[in-house]
mmCIF file with all atom_site columns, C-alpha atoms in Angstrom:
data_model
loop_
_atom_site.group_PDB
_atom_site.id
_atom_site.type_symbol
_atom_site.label_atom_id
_atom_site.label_alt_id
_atom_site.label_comp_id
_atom_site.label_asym_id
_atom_site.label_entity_id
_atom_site.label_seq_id
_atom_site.pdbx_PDB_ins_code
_atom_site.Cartn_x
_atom_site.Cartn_y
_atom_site.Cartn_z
_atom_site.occupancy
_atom_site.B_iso_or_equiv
_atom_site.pdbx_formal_charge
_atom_site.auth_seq_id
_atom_site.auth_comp_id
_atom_site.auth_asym_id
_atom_site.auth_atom_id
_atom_site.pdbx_PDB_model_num
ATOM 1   C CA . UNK R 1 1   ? -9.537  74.831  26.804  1.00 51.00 ? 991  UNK R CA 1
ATOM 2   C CA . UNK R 1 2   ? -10.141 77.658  29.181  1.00 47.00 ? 992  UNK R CA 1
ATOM 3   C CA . UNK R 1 3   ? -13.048 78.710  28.048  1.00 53.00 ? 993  UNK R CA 1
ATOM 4   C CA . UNK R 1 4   ? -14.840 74.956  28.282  1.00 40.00 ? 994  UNK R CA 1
ATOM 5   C CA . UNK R 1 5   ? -13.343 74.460  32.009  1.00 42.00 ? 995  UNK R CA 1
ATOM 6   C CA . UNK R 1 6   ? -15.065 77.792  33.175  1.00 44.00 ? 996  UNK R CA 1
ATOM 7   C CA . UNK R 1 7   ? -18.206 76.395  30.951  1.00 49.00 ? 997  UNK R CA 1
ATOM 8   C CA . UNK R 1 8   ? -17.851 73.140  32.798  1.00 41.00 ? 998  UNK R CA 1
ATOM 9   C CA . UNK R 1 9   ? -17.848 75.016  36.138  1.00 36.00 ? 999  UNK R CA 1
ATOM 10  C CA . UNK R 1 10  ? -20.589 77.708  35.431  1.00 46.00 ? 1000 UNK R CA 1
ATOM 11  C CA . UNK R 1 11  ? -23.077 75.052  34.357  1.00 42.00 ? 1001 UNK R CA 1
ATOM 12  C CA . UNK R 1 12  ? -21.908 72.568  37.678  1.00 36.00 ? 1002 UNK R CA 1
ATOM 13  C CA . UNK R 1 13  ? -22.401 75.802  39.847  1.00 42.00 ? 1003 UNK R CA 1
ATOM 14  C CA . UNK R 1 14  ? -25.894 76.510  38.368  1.00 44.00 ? 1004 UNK R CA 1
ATOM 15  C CA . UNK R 1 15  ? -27.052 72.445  39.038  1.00 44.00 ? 1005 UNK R CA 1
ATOM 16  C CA . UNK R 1 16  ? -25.910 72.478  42.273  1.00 37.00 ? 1006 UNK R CA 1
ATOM 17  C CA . UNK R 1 17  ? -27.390 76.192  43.119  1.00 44.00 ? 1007 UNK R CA 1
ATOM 18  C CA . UNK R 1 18  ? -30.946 74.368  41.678  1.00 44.00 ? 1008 UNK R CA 1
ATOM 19  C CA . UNK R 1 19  ? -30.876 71.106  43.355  1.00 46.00 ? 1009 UNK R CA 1
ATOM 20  C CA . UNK R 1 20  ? -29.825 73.110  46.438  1.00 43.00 ? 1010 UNK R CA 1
ATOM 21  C CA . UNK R 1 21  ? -33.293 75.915  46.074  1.00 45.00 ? 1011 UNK R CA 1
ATOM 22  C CA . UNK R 1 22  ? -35.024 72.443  45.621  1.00 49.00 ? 1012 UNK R CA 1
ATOM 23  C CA . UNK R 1 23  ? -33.789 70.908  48.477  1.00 45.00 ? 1013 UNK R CA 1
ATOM 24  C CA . UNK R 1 24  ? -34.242 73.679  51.126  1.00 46.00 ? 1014 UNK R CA 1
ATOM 25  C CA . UNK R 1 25  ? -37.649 73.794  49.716  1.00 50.00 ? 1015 UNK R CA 1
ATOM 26  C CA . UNK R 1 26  ? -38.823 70.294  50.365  1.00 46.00 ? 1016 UNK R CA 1
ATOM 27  C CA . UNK R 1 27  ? -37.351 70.811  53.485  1.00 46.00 ? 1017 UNK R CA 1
ATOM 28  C CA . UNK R 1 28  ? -39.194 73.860  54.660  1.00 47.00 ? 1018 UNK R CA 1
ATOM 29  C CA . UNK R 1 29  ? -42.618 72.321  54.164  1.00 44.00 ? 1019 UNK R CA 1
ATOM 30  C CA . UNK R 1 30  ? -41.894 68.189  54.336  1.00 43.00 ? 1020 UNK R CA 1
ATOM 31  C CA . UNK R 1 31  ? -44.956 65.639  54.908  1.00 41.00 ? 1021 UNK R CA 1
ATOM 32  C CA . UNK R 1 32  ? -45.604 63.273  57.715  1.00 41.00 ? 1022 UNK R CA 1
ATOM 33  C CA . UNK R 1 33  ? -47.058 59.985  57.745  1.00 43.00 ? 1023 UNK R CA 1
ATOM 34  C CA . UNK R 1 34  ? -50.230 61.081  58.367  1.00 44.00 ? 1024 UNK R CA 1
ATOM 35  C CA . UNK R 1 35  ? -50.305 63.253  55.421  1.00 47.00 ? 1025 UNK R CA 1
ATOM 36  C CA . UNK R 1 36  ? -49.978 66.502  57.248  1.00 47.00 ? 1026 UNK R CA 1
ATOM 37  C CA . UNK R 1 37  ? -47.334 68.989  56.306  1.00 42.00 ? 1027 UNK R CA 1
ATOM 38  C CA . UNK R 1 38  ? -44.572 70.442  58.768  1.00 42.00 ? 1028 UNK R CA 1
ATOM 39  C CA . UNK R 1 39  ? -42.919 73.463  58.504  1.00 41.00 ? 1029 UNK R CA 1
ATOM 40  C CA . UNK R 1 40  ? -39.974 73.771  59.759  1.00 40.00 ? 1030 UNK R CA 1
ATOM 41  C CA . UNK R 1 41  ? -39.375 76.811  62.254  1.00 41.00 ? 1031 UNK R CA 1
ATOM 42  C CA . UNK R 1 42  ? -36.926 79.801  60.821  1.00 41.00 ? 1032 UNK R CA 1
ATOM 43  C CA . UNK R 1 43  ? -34.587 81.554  63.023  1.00 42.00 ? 1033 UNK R CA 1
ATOM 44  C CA . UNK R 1 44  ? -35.518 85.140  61.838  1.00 43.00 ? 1034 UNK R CA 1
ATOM 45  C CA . UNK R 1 45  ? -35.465 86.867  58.755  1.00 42.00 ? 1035 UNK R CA 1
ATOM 46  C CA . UNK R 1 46  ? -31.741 86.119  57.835  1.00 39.00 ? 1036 UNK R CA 1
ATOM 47  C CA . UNK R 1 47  ? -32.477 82.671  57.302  1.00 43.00 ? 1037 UNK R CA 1
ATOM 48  C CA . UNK R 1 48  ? -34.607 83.271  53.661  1.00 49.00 ? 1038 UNK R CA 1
ATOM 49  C CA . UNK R 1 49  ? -31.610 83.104  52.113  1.00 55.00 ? 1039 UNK R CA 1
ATOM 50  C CA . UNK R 1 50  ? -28.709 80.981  52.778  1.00 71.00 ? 1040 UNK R CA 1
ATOM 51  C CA . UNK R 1 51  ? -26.718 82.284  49.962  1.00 86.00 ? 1041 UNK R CA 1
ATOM 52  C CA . UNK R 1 52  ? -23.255 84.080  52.050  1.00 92.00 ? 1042 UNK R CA 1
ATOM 53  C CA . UNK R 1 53  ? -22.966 87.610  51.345  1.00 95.00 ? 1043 UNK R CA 1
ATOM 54  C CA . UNK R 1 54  ? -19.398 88.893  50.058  1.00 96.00 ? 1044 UNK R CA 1
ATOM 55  C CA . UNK R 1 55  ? -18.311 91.587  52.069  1.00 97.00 ? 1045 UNK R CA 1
ATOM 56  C CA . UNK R 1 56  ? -14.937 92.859  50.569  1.00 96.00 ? 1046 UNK R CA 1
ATOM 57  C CA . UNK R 1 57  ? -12.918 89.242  50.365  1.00 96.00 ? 1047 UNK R CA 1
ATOM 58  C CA . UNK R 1 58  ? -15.009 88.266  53.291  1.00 96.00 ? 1048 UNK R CA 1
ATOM 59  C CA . UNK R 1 59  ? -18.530 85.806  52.876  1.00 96.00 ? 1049 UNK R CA 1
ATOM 60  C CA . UNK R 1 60  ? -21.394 85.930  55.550  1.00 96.00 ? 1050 UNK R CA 1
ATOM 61  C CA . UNK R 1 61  ? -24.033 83.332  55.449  1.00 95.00 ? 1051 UNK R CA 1
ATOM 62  C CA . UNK R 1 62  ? -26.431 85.524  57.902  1.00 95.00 ? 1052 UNK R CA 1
ATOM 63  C CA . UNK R 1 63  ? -26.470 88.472  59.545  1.00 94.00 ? 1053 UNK R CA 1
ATOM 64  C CA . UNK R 1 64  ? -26.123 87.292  63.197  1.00 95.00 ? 1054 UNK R CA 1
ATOM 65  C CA . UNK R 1 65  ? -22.322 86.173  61.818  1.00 96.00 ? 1055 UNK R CA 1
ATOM 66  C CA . UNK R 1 66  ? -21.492 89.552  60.050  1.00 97.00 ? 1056 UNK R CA 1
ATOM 67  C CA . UNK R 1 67  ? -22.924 91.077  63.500  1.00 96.00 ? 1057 UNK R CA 1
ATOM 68  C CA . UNK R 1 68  ? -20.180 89.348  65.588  1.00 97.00 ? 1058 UNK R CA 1
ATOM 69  C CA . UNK R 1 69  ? -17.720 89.892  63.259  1.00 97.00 ? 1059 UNK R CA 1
ATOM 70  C CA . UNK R 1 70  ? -17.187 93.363  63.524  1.00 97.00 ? 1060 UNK R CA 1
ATOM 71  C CA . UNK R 1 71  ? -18.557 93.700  67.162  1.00 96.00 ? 1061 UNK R CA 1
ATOM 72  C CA . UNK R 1 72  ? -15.925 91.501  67.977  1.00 97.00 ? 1062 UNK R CA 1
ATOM 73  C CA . UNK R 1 73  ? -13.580 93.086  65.436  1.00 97.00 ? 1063 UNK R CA 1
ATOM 74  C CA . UNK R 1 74  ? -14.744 96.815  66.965  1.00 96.00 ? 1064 UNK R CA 1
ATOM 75  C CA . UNK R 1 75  ? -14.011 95.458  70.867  1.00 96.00 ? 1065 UNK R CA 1
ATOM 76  C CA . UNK R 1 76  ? -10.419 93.764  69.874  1.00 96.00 ? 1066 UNK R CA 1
ATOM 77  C CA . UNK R 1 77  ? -9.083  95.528  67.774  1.00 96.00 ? 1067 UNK R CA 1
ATOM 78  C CA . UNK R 1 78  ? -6.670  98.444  69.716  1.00 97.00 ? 1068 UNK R CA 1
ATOM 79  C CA . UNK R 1 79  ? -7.895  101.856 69.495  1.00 97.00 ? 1069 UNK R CA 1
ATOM 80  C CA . UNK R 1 80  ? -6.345  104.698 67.383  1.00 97.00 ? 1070 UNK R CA 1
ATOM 81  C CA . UNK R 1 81  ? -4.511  102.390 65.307  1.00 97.00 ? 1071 UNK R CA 1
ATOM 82  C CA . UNK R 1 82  ? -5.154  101.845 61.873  1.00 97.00 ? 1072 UNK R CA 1
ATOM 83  C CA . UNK R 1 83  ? -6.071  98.802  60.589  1.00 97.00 ? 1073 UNK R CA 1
ATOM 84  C CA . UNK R 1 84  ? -4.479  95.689  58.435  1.00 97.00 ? 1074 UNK R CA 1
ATOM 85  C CA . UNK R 1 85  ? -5.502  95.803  54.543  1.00 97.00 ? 1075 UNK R CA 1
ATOM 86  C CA . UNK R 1 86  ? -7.947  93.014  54.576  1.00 97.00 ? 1076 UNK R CA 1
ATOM 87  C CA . UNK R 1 87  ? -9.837  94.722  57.470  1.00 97.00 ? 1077 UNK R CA 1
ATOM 88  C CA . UNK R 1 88  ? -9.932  97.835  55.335  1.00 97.00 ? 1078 UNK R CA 1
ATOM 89  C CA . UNK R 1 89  ? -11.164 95.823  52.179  1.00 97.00 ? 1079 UNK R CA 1
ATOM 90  C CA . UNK R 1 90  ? -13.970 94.626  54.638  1.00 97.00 ? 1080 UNK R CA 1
ATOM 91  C CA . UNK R 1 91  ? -14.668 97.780  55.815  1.00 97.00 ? 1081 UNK R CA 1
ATOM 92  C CA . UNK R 1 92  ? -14.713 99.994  52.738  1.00 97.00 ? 1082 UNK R CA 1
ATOM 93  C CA . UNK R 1 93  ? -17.094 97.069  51.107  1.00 97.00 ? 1083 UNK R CA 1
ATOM 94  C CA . UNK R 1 94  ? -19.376 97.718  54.596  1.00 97.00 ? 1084 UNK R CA 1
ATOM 95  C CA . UNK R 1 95  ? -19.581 101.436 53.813  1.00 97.00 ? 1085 UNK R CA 1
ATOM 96  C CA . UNK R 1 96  ? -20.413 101.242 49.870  1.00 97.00 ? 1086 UNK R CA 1
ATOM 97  C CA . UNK R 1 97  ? -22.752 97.992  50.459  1.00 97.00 ? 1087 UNK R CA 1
ATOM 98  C CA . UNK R 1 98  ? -24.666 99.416  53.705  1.00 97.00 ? 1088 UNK R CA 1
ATOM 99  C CA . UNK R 1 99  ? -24.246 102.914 54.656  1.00 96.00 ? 1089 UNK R CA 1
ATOM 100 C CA . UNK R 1 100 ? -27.285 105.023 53.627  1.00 96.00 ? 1090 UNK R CA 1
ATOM 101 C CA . UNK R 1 101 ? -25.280 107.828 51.308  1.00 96.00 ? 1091 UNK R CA 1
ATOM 102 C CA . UNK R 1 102 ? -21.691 106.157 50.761  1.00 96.00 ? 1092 UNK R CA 1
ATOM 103 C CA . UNK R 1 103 ? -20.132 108.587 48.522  1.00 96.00 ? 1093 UNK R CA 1
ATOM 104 C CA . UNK R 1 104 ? -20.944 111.748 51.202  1.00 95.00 ? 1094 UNK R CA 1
ATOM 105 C CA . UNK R 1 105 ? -19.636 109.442 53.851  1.00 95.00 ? 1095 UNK R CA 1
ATOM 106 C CA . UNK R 1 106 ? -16.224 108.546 51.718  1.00 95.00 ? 1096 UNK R CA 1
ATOM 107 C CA . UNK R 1 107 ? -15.737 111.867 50.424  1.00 94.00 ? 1097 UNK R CA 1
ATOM 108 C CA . UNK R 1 108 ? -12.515 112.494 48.440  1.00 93.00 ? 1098 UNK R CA 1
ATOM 109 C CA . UNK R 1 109 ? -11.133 109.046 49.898  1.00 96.00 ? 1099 UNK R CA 1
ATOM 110 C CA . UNK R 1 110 ? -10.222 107.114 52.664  1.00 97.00 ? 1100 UNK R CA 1
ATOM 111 C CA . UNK R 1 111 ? -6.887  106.896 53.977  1.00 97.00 ? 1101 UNK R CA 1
ATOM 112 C CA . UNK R 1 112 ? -7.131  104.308 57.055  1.00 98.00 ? 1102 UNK R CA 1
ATOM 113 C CA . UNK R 1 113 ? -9.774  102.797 59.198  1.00 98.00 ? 1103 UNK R CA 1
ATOM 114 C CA . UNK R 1 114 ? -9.497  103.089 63.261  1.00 97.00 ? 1104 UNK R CA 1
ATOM 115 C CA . UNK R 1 115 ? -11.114 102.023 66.404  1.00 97.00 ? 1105 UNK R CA 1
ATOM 116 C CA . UNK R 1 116 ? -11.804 104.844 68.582  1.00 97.00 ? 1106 UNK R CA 1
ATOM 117 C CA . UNK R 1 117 ? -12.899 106.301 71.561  1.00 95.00 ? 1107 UNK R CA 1
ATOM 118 C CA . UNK R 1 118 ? -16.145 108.432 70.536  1.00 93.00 ? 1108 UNK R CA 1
ATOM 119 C CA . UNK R 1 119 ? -15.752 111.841 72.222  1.00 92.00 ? 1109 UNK R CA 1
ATOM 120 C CA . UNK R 1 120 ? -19.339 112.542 72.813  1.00 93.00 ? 1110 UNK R CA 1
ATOM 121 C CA . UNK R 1 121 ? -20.958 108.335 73.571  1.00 89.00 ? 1111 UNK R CA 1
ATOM 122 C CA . UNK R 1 122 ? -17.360 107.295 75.594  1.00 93.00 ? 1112 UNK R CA 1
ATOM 123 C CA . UNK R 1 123 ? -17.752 104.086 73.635  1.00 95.00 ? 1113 UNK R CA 1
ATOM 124 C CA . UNK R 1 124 ? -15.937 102.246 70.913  1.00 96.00 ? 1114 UNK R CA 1
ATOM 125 C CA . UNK R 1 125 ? -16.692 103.273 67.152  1.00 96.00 ? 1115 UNK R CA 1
ATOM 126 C CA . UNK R 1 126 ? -15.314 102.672 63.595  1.00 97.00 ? 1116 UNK R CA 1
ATOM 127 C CA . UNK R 1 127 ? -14.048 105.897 61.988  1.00 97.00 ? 1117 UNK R CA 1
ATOM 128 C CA . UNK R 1 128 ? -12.893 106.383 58.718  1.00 97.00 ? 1118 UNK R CA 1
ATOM 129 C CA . UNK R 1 129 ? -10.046 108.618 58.106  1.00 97.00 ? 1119 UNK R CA 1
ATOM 130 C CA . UNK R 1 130 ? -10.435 110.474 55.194  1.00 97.00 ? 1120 UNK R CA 1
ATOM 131 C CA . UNK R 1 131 ? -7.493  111.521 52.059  1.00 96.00 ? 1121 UNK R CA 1
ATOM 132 C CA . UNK R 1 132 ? -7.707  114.544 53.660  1.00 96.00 ? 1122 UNK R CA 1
ATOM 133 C CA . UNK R 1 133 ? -7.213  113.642 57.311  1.00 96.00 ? 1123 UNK R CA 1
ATOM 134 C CA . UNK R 1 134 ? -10.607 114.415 58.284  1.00 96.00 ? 1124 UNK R CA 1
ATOM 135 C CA . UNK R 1 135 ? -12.021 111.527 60.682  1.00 96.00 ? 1125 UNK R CA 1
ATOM 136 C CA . UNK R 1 136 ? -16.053 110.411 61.099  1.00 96.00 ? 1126 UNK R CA 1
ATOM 137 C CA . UNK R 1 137 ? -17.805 107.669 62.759  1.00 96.00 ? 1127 UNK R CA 1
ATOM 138 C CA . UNK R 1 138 ? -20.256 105.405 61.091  1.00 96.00 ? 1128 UNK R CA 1
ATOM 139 C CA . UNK R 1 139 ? -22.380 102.804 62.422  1.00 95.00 ? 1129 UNK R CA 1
ATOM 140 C CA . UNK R 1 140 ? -21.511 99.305  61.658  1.00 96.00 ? 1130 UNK R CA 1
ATOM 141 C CA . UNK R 1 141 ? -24.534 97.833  62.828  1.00 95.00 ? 1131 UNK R CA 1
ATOM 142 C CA . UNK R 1 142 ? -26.601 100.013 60.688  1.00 95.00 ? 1132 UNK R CA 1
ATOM 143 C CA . UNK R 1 143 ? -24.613 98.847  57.251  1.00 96.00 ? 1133 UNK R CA 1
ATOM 144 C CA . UNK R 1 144 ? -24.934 95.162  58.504  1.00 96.00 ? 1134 UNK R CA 1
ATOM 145 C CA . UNK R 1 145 ? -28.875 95.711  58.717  1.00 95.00 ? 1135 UNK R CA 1
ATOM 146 C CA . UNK R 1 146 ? -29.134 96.882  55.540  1.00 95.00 ? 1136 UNK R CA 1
ATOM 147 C CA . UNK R 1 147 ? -27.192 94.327  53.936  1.00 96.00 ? 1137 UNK R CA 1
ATOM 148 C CA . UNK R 1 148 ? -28.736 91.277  55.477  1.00 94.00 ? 1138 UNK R CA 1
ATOM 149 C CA . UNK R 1 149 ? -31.671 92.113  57.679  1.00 93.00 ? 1139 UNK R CA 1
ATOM 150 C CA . UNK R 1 150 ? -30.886 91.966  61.583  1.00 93.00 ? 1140 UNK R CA 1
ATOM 151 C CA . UNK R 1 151 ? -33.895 90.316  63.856  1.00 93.00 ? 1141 UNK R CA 1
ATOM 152 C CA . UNK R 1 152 ? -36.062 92.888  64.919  1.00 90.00 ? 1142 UNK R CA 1
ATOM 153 C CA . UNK R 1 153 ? -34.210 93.181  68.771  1.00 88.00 ? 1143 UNK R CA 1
ATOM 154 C CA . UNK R 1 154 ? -30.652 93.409  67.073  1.00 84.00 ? 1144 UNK R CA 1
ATOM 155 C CA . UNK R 1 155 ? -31.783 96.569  65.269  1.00 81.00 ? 1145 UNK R CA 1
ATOM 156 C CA . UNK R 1 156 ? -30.908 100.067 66.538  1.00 73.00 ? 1146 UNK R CA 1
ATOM 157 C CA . UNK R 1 157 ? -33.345 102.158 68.356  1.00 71.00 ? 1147 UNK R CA 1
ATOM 158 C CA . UNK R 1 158 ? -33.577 104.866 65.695  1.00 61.00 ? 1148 UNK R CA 1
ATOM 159 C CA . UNK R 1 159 ? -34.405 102.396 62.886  1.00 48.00 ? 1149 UNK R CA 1
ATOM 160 C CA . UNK R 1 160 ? -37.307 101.557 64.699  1.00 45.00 ? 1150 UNK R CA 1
ATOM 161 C CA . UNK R 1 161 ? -39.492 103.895 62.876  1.00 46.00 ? 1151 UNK R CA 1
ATOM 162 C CA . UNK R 1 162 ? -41.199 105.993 65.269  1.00 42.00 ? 1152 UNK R CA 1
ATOM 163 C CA . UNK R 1 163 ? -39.098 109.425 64.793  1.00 42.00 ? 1153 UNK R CA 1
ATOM 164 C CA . UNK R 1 164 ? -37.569 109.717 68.039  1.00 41.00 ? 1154 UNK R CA 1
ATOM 165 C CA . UNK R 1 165 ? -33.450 108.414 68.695  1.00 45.00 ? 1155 UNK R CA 1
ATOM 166 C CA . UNK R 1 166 ? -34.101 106.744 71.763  1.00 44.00 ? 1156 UNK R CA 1
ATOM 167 C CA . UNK R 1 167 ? -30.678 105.774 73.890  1.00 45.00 ? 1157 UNK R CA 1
ATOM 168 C CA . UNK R 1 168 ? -28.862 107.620 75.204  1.00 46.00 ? 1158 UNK R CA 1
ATOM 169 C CA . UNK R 1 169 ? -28.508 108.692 79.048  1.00 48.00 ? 1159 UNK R CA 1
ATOM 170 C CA . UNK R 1 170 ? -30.713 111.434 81.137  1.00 47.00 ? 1160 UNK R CA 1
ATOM 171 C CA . UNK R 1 171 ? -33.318 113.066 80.873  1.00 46.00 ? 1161 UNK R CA 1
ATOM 172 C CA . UNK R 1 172 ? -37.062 112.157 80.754  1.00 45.00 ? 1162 UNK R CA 1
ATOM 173 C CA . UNK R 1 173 ? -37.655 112.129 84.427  1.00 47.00 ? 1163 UNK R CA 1
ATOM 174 C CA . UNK R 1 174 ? -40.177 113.908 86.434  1.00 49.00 ? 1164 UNK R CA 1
ATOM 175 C CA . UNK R 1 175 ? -37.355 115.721 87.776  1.00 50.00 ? 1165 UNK R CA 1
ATOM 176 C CA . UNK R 1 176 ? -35.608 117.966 85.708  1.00 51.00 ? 1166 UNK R CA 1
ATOM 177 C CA . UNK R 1 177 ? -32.338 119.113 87.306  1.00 51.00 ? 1167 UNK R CA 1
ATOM 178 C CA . UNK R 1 178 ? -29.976 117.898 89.922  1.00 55.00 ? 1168 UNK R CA 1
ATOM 179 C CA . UNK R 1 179 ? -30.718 116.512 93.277  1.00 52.00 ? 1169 UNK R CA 1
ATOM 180 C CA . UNK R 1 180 ? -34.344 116.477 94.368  1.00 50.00 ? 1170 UNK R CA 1
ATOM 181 C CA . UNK R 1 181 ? -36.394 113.569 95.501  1.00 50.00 ? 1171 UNK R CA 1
ATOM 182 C CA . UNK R 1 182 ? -35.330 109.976 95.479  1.00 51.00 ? 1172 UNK R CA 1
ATOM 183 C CA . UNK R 1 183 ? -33.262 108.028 97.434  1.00 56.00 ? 1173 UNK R CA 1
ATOM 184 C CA . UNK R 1 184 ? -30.211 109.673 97.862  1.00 54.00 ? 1174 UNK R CA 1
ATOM 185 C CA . UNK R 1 185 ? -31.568 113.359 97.915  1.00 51.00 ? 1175 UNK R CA 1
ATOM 186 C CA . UNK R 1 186 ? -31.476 116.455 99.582  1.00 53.00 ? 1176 UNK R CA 1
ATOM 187 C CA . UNK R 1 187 ? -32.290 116.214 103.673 1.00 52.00 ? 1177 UNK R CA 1
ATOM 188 C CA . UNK R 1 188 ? -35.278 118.158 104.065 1.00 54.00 ? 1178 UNK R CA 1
ATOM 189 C CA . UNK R 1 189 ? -36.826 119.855 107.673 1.00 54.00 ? 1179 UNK R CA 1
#
């Protein structure tokens, strides 16, 4: 009896998953009266697929959403505290789903997730605190983009392919140094 309910359901799921493709389609490219087709505009490149991402027990339908989640997450949340279980299911499914080399970044485990203070940026950061009770940053923003795709001024300035960081504060002035020229500098006779 089991077994022919989840039949019942798979084969309901996969109708409603085809009409649904067929649907969006007609409505992407839809003719007028005067025999002209339409196109309708897309918001980016998150919106080629509609289908929500799982993220630990947590579904995203774009990458926009799964943006403000854990910005807002990151900015609420109180720092050097770990956090609640299904935040750490979220996160641990952000690091094995996005991060660029996962297993180096988990190493033997981790123990707890935090909001902290980064010592060198003076800005809020995920860590991960390790089995071990080693501690490391990671870059949510980077793990969302390579999930679902963020539009092209959502993505950070070193993914932007041209070998340099970017960000960041001083340097690249004229004026190397302190003081000097400008408003504000040095009286001179």
């Amino acid at each position: 009896m089991a077994e022919l309910q989840q039949e019942i359901v798979n084969t309901v799921s996969a109708e409603v998953k085809a009409e649904t493709a067929e649907k969006r389609e007609r409505e992407q490219t839809e003719e007028t009266e005067d025999g002209c087709e339409s196109k309708k505009q897309k918001v980016g490149e998150e919106e080629k697929s509609n289908v929500p991402v799982k993220v630990g027990p947590k579904e995203f339908v774009s990458s926009m959403a799964m943006f403000d989640y854990f910005t807002k997450f990151m900015h609420f949340w109180p720092t050097d505290l770990d956090v609640n279980k299904y935040e750490h299911m979220v996160l641990l499914d952000l690091i094995k789903k996005g991060h660029s080399e996962p297993d180096k970044k988990i190493g033997g485990g981790i123990k707890a997730f935090q909001v902290r203070t980064h010592p060198m940026w003076k800005s809020r950061c995920f860590f991960l605190v390790r089995e071990d009770d080693t501690a490391d940053d990671f870059s949510f923003r980077k793990c969302v983009d390579q999930i679902l795709p963020l539009p092209e001024n959502m993505k950070t300035p070193a993914s932007s392919g041209n070998g340099h960081g970017g960000g960041g504060r001083g340097g690249g002035g004229r004026r190397g140094g302190r003081g000097g020229g400008g408003r504000g500098g040095r009286f001179r006779r």
